[in-house]
mmCIF file of C-alpha atoms in Angstrom:
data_model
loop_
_atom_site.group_PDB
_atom_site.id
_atom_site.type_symbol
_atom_site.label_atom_id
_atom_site.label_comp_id
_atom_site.label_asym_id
_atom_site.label_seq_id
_atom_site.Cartn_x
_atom_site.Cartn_y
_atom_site.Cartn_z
ATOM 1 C CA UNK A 1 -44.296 -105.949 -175.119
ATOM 2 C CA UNK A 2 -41.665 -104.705 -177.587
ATOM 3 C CA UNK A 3 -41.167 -108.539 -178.768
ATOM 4 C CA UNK A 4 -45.432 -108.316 -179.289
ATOM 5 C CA UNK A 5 -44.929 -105.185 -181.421
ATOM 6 C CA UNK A 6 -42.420 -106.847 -183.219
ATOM 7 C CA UNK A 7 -44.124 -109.786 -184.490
ATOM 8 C CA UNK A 8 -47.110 -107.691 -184.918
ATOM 9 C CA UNK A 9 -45.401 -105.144 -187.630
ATOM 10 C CA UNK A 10 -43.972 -108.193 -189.532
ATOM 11 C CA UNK A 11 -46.899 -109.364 -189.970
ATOM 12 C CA UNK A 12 -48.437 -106.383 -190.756
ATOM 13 C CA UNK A 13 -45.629 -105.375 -193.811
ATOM 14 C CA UNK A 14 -45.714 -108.732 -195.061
ATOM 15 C CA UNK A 15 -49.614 -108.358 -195.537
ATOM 16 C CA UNK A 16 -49.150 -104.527 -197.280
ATOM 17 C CA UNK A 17 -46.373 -105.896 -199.631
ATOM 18 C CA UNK A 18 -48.877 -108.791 -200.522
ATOM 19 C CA UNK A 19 -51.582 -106.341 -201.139
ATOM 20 C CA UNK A 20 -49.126 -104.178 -202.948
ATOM 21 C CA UNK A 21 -50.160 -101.325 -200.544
ATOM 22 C CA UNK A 22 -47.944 -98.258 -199.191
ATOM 23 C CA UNK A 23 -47.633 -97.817 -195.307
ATOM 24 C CA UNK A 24 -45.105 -96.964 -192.719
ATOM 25 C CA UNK A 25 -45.399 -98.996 -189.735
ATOM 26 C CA UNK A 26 -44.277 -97.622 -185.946
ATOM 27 C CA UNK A 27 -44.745 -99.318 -182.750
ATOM 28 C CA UNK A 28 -44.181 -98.517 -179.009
ATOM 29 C CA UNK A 29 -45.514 -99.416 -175.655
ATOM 30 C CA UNK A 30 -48.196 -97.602 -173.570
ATOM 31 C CA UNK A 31 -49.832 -98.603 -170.617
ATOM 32 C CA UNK A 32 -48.546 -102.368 -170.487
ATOM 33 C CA UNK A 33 -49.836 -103.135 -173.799
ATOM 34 C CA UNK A 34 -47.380 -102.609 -177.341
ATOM 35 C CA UNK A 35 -49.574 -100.195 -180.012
ATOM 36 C CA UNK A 36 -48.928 -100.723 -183.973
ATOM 37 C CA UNK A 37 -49.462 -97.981 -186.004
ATOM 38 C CA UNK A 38 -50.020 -98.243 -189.910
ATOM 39 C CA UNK A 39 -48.719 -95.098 -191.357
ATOM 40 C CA UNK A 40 -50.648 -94.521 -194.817
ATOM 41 C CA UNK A 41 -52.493 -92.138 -196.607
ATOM 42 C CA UNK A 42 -55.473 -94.639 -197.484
ATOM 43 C CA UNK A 43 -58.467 -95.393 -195.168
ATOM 44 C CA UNK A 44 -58.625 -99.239 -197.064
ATOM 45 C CA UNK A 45 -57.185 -101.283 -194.484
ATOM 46 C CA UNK A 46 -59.210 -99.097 -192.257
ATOM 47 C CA UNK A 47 -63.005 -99.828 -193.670
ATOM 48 C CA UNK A 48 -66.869 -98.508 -192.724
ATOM 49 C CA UNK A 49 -66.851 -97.881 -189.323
ATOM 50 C CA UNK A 50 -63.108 -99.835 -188.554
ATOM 51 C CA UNK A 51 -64.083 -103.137 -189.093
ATOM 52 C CA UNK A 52 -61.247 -103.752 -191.501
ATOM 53 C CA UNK A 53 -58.776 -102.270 -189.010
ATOM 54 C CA UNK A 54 -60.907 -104.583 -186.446
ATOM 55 C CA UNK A 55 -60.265 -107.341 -188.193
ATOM 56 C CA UNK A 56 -56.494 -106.767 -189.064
ATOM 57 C CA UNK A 57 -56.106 -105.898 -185.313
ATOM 58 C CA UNK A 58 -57.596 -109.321 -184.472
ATOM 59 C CA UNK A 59 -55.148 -111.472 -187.381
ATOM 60 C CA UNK A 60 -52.388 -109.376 -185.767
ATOM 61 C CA UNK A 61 -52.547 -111.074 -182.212
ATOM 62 C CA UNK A 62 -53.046 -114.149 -184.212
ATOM 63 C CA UNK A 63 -50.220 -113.650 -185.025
ATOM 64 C CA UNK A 64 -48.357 -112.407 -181.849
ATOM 65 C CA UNK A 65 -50.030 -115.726 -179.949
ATOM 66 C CA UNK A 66 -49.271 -117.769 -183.012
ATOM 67 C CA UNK A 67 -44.715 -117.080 -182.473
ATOM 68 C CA UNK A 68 -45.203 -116.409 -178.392
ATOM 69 C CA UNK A 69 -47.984 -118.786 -177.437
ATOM 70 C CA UNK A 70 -49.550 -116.205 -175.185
ATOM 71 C CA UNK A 71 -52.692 -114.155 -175.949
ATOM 72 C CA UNK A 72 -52.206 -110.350 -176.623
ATOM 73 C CA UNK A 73 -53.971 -107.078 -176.138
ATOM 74 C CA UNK A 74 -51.866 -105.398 -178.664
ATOM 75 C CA UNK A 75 -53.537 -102.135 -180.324
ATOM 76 C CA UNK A 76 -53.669 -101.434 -184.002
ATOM 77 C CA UNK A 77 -54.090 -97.860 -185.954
ATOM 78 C CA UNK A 78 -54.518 -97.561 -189.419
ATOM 79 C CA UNK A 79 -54.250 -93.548 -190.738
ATOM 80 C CA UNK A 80 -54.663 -92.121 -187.477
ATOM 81 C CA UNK A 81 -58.180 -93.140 -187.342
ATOM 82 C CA UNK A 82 -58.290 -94.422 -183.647
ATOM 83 C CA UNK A 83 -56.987 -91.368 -182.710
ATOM 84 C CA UNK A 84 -59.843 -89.546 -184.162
ATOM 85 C CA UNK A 85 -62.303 -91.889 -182.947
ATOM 86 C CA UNK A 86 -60.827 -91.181 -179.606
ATOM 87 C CA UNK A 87 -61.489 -87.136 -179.702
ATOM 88 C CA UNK A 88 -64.412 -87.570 -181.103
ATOM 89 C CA UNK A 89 -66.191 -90.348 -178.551
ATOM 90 C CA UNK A 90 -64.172 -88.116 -175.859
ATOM 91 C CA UNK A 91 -66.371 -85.010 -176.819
ATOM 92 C CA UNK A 92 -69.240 -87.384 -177.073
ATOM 93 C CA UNK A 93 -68.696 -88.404 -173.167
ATOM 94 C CA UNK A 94 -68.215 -84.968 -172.055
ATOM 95 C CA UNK A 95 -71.924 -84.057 -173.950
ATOM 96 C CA UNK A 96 -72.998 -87.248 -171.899
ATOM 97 C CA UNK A 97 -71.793 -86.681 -168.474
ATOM 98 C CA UNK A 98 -73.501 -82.903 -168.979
ATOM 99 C CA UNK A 99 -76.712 -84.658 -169.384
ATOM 100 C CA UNK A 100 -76.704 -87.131 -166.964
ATOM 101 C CA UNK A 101 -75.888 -84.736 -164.249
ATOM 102 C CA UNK A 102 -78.287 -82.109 -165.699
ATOM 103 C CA UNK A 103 -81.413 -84.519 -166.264
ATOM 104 C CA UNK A 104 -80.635 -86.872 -163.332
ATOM 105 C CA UNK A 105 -81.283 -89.451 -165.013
ATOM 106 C CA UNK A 106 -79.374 -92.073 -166.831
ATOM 107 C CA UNK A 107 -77.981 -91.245 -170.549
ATOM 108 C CA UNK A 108 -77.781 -94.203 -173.013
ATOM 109 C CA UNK A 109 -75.406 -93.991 -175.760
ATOM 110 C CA UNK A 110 -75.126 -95.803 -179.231
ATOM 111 C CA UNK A 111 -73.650 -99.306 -179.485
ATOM 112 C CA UNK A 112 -69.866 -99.144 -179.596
ATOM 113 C CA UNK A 113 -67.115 -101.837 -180.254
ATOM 114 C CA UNK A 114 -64.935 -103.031 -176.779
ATOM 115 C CA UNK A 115 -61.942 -100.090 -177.682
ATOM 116 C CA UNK A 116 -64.495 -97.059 -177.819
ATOM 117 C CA UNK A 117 -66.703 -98.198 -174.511
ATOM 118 C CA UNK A 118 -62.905 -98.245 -172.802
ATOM 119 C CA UNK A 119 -63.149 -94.763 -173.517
ATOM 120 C CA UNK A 120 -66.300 -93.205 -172.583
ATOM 121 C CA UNK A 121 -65.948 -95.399 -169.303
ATOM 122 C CA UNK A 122 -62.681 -94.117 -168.574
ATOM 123 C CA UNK A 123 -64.107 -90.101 -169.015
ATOM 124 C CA UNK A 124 -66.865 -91.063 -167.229
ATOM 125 C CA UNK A 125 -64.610 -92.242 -164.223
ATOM 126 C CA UNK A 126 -63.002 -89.119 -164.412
ATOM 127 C CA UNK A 127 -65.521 -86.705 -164.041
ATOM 128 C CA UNK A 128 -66.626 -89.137 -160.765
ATOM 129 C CA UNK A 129 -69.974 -90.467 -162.107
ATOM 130 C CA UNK A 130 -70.655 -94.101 -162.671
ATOM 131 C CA UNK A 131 -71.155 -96.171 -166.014
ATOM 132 C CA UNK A 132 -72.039 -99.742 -167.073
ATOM 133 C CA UNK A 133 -72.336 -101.760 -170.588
ATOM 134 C CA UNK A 134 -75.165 -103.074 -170.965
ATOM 135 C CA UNK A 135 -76.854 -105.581 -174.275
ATOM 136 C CA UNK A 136 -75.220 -107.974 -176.096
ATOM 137 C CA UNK A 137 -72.049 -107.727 -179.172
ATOM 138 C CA UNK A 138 -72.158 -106.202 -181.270
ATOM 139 C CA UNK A 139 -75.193 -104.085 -180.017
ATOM 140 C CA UNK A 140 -73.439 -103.672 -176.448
ATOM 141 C CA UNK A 141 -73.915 -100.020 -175.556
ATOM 142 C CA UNK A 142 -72.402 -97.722 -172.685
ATOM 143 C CA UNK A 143 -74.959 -96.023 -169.723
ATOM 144 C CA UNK A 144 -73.961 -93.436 -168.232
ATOM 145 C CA UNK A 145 -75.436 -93.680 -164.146
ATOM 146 C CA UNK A 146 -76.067 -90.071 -162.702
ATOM 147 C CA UNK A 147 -74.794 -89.214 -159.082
ATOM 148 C CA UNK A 148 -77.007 -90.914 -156.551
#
């Protein structure tokens, strides 16, 4: 994982110092899988609604499966903004999982890339109800089951 992390961030501050852009770039290991963090005070490699930061996640494992010849499932950040996106799709669940086990009856919640239905599932594992994606990318959407 540390060898994935690696190639990633070379990658990575080759790209900033061709786009003549500032950033610090960290990396560790969580959970079996090596995380890449872009340290900057700009939201441009980030985009509307992370597809930039989507994308350069995606040329990133390129590049990781390009030097190791194995697929990766490394994780990028750009300016903290998966972390944000984490709280806030975390409070989201909780609001969620209150419904669904007020109403009884299942909650359907706005399409969401592959990273951000990973966590609403996992909170909805956690407070012991059921969930399921349902739809087709990139209009693939989490439900939310109530207790049966």
């Amino acid at each position: 994982m540390d060898t994935e992390g690696e190639i990633a961030a070379d990658y990575l501050e080759e790209l900033l110092d061709i786009a003549d852009l500032d950033g610090d770039i960290d990396t560790y290991t969580e959970g079996g899988r090596a995380h890449v963090s872009v340290i900057t005070d700009t939201n441009l490699l980030v985009g509307k609604d992370g597809e930039v930061l989507d994308a350069l996640q995606e040329l990133a494992r390129l590049a990781v499966m390009t030097e190791t010849g194995h697929r990766s499932r490394l994780m990028l950040d750009v300016a903290g903004h998966r972390d944000k996106r984490r709280k806030v799709l975390q409070e989201l669940a909780a609001t969620a999982i209150a419904e669904a086990k007020e109403t009884g009856e299942a909650v359907r919640l706005a399409p969401m890339n592959p990273f951000e239905r990973k966590i609403v599932h996992d909170a909805v594992a956690t407070a012991g109800l059921v969930s399921e994606s349902e739809g087709e990318e990139p209009h693939r959407r989490v439900v939310i089951l109530p207790k049966a």
